[in-house]
Short mmCIF file of N, CA and C and ligand atoms in Angstrom, two decimals:
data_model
loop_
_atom_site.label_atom_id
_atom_site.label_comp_id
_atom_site.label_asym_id
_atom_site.label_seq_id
_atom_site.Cartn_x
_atom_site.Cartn_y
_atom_site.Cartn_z
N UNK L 202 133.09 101.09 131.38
CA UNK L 202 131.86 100.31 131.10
C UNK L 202 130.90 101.13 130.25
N UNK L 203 130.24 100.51 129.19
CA UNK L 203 129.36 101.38 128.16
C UNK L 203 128.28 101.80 129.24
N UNK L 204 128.02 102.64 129.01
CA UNK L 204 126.30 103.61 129.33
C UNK L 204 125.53 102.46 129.07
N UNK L 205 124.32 102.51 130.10
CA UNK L 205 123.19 101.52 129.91
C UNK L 205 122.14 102.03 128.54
N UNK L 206 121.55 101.60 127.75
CA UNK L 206 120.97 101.98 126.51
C UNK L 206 119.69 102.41 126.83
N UNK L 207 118.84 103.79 126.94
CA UNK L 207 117.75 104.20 127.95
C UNK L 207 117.03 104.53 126.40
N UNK L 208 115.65 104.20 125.80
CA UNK L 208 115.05 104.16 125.06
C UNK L 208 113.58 104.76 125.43
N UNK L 209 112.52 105.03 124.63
CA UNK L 209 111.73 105.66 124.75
C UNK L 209 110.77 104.91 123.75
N UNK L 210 109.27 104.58 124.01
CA UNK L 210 108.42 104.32 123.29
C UNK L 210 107.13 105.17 123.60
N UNK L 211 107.20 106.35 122.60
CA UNK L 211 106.29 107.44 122.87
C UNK L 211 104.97 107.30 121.69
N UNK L 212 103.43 107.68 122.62
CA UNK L 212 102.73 107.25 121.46
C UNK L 212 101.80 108.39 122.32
N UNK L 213 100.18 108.18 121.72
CA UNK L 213 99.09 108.71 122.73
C UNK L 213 98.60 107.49 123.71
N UNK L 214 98.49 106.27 123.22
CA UNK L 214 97.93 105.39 124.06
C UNK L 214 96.76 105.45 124.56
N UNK L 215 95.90 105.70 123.90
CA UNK L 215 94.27 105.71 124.08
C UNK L 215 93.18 104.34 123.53
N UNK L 216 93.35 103.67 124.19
CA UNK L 216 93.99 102.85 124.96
C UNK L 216 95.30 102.13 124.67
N UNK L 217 96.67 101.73 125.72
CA UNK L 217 97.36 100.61 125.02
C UNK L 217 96.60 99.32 123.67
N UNK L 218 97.37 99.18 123.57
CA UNK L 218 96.47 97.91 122.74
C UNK L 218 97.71 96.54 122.93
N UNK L 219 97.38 95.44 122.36
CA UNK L 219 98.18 94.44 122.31
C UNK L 219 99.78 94.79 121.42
N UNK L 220 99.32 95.58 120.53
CA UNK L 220 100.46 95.88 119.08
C UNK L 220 101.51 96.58 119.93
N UNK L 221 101.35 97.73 120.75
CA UNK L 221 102.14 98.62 121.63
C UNK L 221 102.54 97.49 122.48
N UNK L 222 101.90 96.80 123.13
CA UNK L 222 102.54 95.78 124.25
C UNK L 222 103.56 94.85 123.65
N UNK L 223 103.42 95.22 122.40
CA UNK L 223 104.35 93.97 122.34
C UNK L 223 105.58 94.38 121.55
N UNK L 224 105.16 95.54 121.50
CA UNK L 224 106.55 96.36 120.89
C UNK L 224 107.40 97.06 122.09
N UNK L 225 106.61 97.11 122.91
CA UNK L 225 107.22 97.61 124.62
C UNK L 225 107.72 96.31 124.69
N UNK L 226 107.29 95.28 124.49
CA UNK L 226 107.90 93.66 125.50
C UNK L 226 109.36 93.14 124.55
N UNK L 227 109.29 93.82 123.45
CA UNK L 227 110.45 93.55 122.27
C UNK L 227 111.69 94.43 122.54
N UNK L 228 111.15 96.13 123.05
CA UNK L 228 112.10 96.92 122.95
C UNK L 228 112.59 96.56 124.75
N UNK L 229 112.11 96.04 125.76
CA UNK L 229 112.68 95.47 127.08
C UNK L 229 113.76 94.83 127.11
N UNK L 230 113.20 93.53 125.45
CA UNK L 230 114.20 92.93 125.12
C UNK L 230 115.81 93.11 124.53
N UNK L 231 115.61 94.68 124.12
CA UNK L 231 116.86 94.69 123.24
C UNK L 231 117.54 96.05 123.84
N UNK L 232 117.05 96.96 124.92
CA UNK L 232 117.22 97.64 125.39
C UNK L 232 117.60 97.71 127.35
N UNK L 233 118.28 98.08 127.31
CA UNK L 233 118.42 98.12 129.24
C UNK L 233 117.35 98.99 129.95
N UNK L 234 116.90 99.81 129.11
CA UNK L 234 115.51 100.54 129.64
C UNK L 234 114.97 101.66 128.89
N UNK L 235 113.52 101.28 129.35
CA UNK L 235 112.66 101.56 128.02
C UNK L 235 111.54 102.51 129.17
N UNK L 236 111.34 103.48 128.56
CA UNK L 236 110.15 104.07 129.18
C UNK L 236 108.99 104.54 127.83
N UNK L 237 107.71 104.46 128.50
CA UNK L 237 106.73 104.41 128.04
C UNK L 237 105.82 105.90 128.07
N UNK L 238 106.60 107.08 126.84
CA UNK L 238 105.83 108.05 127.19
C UNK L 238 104.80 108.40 126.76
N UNK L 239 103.60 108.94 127.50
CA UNK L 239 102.33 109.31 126.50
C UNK L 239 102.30 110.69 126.22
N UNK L 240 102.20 111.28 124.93
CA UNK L 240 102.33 112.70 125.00
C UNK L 240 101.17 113.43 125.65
N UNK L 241 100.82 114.53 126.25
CA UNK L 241 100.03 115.08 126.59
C UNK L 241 99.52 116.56 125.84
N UNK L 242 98.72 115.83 124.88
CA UNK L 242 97.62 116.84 123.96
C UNK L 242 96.70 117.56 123.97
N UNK L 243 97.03 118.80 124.46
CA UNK L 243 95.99 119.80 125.12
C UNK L 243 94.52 119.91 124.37
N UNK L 244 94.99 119.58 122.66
CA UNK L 244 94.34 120.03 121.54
C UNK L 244 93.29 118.88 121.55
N UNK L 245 93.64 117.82 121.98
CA UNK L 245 93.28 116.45 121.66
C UNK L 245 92.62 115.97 122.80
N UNK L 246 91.39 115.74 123.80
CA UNK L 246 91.31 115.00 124.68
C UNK L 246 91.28 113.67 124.57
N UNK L 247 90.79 112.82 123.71
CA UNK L 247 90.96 111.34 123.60
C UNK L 247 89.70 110.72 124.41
N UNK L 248 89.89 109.66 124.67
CA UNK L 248 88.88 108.96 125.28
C UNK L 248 89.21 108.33 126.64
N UNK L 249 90.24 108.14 126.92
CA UNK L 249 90.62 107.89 128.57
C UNK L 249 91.79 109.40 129.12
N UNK L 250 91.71 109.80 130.18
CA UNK L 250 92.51 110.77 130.91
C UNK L 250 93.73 110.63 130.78
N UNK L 251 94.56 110.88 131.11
CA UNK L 251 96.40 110.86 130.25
C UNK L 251 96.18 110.16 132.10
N UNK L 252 95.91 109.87 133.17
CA UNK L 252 96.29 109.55 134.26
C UNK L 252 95.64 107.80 134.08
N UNK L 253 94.76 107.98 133.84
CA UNK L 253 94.03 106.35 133.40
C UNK L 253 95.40 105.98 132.68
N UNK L 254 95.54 105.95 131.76
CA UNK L 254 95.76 105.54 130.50
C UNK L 254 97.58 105.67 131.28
N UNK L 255 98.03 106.19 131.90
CA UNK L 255 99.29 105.53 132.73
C UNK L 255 99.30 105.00 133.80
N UNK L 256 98.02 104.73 134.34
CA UNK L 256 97.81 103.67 135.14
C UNK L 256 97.74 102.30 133.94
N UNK L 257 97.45 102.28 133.31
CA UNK L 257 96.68 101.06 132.45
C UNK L 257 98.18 100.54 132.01
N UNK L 258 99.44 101.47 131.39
CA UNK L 258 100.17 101.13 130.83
C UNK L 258 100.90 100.51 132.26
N UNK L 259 101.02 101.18 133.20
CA UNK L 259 101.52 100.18 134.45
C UNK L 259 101.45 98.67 134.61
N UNK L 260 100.50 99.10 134.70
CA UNK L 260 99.62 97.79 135.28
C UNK L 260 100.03 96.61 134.07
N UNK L 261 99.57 96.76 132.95
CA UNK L 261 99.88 95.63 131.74
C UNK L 261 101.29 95.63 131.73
N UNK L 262 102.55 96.71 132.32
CA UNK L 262 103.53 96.27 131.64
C UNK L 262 104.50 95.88 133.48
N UNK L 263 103.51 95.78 134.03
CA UNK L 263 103.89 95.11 135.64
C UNK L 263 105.60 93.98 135.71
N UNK L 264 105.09 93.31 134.71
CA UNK L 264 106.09 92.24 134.41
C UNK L 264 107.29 92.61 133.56
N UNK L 265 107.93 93.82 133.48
CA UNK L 265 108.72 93.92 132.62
C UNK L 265 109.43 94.98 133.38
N UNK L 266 110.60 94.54 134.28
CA UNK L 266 111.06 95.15 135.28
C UNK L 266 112.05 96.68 134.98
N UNK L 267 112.65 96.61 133.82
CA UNK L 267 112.98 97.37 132.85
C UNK L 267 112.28 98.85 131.83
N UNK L 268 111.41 98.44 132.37
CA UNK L 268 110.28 99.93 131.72
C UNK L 268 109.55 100.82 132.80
N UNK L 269 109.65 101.87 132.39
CA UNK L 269 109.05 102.46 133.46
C UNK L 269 107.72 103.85 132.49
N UNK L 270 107.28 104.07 133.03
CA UNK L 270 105.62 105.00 132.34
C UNK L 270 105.89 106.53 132.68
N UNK L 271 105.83 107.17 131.57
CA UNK L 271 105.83 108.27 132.05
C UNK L 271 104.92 109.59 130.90
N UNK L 272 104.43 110.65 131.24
CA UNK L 272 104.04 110.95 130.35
C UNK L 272 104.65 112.81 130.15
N UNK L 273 104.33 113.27 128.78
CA UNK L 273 105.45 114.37 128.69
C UNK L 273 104.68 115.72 127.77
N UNK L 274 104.74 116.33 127.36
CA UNK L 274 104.63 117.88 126.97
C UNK L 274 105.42 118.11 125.81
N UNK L 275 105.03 118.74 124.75
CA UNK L 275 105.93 119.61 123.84
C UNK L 275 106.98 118.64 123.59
N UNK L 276 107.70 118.91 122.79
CA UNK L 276 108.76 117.98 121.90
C UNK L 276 109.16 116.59 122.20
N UNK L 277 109.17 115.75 121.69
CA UNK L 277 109.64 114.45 121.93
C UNK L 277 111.22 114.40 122.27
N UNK L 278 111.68 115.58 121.09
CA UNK L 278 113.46 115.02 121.72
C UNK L 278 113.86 115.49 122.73
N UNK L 279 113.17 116.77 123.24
CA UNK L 279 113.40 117.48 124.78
C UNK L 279 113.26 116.59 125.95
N UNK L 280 111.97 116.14 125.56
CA UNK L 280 112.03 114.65 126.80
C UNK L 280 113.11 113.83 126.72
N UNK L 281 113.59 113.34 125.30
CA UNK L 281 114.71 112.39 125.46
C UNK L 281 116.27 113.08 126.19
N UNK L 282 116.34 114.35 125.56
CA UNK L 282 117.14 115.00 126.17
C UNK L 282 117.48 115.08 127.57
N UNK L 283 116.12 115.79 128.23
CA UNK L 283 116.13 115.88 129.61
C UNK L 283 116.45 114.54 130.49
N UNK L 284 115.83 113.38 129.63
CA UNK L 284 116.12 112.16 130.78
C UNK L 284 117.14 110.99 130.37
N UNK L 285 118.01 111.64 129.02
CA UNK L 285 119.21 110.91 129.33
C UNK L 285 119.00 109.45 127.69
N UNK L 286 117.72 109.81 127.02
CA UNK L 286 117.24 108.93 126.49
C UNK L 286 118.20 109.06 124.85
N UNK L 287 118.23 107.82 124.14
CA UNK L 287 119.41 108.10 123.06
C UNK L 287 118.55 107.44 122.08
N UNK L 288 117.42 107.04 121.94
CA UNK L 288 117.01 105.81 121.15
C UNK L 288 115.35 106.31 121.19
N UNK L 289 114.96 106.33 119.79
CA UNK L 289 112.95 106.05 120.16
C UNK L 289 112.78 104.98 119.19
N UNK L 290 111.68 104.28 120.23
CA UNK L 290 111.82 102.79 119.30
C UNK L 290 110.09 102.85 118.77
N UNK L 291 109.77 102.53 117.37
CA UNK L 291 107.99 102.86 116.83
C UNK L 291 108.06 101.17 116.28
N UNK L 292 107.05 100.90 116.56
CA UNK L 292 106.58 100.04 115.52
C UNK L 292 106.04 100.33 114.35
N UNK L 293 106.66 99.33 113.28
CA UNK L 293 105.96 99.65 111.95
C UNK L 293 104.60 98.34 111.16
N UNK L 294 103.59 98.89 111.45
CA UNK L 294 102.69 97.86 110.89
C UNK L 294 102.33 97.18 109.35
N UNK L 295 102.81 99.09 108.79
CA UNK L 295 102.70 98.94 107.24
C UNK L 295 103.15 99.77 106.84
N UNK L 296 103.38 99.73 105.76
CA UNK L 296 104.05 100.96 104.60
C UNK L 296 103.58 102.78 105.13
N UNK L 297 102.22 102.40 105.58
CA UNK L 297 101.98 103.85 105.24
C UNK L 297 102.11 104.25 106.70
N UNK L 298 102.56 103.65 107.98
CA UNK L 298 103.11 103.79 109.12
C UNK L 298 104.49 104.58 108.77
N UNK L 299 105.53 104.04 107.80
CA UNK L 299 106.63 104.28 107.52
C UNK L 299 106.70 105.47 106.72
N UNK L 300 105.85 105.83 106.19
CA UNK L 300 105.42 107.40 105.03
C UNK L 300 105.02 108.35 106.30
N UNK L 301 104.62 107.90 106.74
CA UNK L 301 104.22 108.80 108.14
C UNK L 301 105.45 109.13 109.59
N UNK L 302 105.98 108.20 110.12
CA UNK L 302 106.96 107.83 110.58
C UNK L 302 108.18 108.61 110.05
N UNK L 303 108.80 108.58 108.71
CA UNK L 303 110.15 108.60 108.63
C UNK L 303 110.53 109.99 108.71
N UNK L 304 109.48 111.03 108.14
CA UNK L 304 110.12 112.21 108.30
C UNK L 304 109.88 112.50 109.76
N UNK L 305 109.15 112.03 110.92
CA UNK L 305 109.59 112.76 112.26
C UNK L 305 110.84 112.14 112.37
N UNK L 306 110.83 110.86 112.13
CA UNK L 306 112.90 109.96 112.60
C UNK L 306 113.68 111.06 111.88
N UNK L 307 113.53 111.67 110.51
CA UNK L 307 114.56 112.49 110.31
C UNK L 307 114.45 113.89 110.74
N UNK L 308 113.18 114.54 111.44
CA UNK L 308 112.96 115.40 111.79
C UNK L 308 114.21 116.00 113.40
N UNK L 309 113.19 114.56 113.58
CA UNK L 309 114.00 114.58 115.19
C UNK L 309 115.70 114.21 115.54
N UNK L 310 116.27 113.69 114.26
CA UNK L 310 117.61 113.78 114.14
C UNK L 310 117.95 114.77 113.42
N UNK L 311 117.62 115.65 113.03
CA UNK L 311 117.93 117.07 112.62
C UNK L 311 118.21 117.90 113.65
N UNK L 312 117.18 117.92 114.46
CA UNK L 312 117.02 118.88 116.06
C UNK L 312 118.29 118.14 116.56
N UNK L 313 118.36 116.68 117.34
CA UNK L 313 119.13 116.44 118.24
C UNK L 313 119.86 115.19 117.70
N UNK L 314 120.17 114.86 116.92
CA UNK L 314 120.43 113.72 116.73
C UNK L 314 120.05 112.05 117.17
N UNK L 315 118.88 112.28 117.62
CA UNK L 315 118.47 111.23 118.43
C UNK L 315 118.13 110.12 117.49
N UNK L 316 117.96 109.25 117.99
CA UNK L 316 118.08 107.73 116.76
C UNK L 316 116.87 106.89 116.76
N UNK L 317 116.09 106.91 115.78
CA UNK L 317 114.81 106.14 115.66
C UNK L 317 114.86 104.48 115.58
N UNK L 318 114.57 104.00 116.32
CA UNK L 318 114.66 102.35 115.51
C UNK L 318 113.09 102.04 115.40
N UNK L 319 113.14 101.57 114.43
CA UNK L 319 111.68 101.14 114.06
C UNK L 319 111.76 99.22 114.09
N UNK L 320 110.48 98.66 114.67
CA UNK L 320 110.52 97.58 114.88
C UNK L 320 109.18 96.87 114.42
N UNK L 321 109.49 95.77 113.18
CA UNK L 321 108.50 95.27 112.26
C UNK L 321 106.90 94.94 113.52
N UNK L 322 105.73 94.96 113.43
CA UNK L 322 104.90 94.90 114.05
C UNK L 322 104.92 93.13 114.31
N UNK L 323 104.66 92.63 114.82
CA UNK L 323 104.48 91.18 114.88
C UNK L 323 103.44 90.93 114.07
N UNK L 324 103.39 90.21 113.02
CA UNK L 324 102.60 90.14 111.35
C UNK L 324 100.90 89.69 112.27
N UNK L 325 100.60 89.19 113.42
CA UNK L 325 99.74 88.74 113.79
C UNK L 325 98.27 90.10 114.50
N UNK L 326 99.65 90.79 114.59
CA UNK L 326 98.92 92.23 115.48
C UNK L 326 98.70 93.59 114.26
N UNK L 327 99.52 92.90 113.05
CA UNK L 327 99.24 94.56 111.97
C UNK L 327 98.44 95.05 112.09
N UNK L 328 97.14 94.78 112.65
CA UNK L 328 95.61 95.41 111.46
C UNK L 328 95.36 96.02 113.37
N UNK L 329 95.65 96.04 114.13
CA UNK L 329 95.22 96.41 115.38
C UNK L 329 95.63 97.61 115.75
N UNK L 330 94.84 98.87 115.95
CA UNK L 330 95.38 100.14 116.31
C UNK L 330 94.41 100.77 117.59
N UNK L 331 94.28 101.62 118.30
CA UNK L 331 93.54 102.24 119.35
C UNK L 331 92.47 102.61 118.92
N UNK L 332 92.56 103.82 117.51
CA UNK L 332 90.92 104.05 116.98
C UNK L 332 90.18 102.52 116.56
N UNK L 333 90.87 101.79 115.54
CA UNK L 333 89.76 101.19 115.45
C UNK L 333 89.13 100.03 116.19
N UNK L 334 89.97 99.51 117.71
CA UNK L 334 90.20 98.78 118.38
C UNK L 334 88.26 99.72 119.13
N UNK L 335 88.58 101.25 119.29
CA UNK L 335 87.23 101.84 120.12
C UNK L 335 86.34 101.92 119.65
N UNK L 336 85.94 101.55 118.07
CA UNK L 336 85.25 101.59 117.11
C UNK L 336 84.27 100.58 117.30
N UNK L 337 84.95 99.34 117.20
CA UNK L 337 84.54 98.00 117.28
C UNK L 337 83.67 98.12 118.71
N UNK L 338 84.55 98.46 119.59
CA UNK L 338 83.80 97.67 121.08
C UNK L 338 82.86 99.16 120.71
N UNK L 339 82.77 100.46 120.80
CA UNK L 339 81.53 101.07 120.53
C UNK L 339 80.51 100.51 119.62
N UNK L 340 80.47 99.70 118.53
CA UNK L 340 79.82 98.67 117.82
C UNK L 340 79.10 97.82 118.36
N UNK L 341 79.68 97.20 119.44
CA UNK L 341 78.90 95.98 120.19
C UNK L 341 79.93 94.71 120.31
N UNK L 342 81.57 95.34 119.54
CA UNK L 342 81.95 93.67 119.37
C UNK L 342 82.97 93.66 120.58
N UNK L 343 84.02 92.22 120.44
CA UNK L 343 84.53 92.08 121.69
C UNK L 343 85.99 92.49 121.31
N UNK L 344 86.87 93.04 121.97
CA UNK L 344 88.19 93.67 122.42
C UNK L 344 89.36 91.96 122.55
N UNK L 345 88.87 90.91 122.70
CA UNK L 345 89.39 90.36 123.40
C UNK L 345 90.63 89.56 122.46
N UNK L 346 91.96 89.73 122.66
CA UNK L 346 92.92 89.38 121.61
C UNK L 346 93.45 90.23 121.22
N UNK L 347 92.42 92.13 121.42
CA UNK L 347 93.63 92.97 120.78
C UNK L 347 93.97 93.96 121.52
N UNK L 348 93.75 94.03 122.99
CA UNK L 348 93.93 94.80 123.88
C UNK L 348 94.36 93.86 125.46
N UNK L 349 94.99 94.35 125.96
CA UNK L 349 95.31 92.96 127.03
C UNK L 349 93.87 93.72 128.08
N UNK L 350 93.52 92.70 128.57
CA UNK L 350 92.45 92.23 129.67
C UNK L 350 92.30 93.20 130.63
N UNK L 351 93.17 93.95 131.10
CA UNK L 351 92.78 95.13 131.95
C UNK L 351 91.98 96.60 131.73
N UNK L 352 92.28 96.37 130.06
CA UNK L 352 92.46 97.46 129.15
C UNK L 352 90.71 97.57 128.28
N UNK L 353 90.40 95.82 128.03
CA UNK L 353 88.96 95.44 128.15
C UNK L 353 88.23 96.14 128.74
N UNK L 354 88.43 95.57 129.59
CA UNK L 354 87.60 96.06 130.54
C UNK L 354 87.38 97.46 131.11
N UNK L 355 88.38 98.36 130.98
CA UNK L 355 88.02 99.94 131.32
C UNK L 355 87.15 100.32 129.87
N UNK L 356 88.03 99.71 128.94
CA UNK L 356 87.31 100.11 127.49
C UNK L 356 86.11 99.68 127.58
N UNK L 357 85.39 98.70 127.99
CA UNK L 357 84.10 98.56 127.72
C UNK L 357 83.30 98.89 128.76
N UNK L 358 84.09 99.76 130.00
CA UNK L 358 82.73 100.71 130.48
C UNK L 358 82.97 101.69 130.17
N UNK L 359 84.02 102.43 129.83
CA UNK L 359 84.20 103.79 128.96
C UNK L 359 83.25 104.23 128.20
N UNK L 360 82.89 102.81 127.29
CA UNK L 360 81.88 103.11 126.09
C UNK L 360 80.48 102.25 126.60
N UNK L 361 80.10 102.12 127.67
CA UNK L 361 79.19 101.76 128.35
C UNK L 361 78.75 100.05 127.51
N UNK L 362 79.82 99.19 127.68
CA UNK L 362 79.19 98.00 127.17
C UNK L 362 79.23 97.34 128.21
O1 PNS X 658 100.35 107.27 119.12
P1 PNS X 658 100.60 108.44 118.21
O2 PNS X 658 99.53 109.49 118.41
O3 PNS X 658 100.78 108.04 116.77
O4 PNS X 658 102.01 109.09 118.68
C1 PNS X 658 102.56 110.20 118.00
C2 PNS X 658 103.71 110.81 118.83
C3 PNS X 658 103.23 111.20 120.21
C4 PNS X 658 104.83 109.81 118.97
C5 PNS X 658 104.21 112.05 118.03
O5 PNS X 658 103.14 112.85 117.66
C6 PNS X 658 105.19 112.91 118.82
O6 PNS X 658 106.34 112.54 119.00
N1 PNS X 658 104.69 114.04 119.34
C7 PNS X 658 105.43 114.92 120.22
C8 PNS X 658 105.61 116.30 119.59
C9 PNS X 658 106.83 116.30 118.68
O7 PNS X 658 107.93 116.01 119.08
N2 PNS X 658 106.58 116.66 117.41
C10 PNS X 658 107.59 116.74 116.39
C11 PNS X 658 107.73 115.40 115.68
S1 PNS X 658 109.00 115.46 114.46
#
């Protein structure tokens, strides 16, 4: 019997947003299991705690029995290594996602051979990313449509709205 297909969708996730959810709810689809890693950036604090922010991815991806959250340290393919993972799946929103993108896919198949699939953004979610998703609600405007509802709402007391 083939090996079950164990995939990886690694990002920072500050906050999920709708675009990641739905590239997690695509790669559920085409994969036997998908985990959701957030890297952990010593250099970088971000705006929610690496423990929030895998609670949050829980919680929104509750319904997708197939994924599981986890977050990781130092190299991306070491994680895939260590847990058996053969596949990292990115969404691509636009061109300059893919200028950015392609040399880690060939980076990281240099090191280990591990296999990038990249998956077109859903044309409705392109323009939606985490910075400028915190931008806006620090602005005064509303989150609602590009972040799922749980995610709202921490975001807009984060930034005290
Ligand atoms: O959401 P982001 O910040 O665009 O995600 C970038 C991420 C975490 C996927 C990427 O920076 C990464 O894989 N970092 C882990 C360190 C690593 O493996 N670096 C070498 C890449 S070739």
């Amino acid at each position: 019997m083939a090996e079950p297909t164990r995939v990886v969708c690694p990002g920072s996730f500050d906050p999920m947003t709708n675009g990641h959810l739905d590239i997690v709810e695509r790669a559920a689809r085409l994969f036997d299991e998908v985990v959701v890693a957030v890297l952990v950036n010593e250099k970088k604090q971000g705006l929610f705690p690496i423990p929030e922010r895998l609670e949050l991815i829980a919680e929104v991806t509750s319904h997708l029995p197939n994924v599981k959250v986890d977050s990781f340290h130092g190299l991306l393919v070491d994680y895939c290594t260590d847990h058996g993972i053969t596949g990292i799946v990115k969404g691509l929103r636009a061109a300059s996602d893919f200028d950015y993108e392609l040399p880690m896919a060939h980076m990281n198949d240099h090191m280990t051979k591990v296999d990038t699939v990249f998956l077109a953004t859903s044309p409705g979610l392109s323009f939606v990313s985490s910075s400028l998703v915190k931008e806006i609600v620090k602005g005064g405007a509303d989150a609602s449509g590009l972040v799922p509802d749980a995610v709202r709402t921490r975001l807009n007391a984060a930034l005290g709205r």
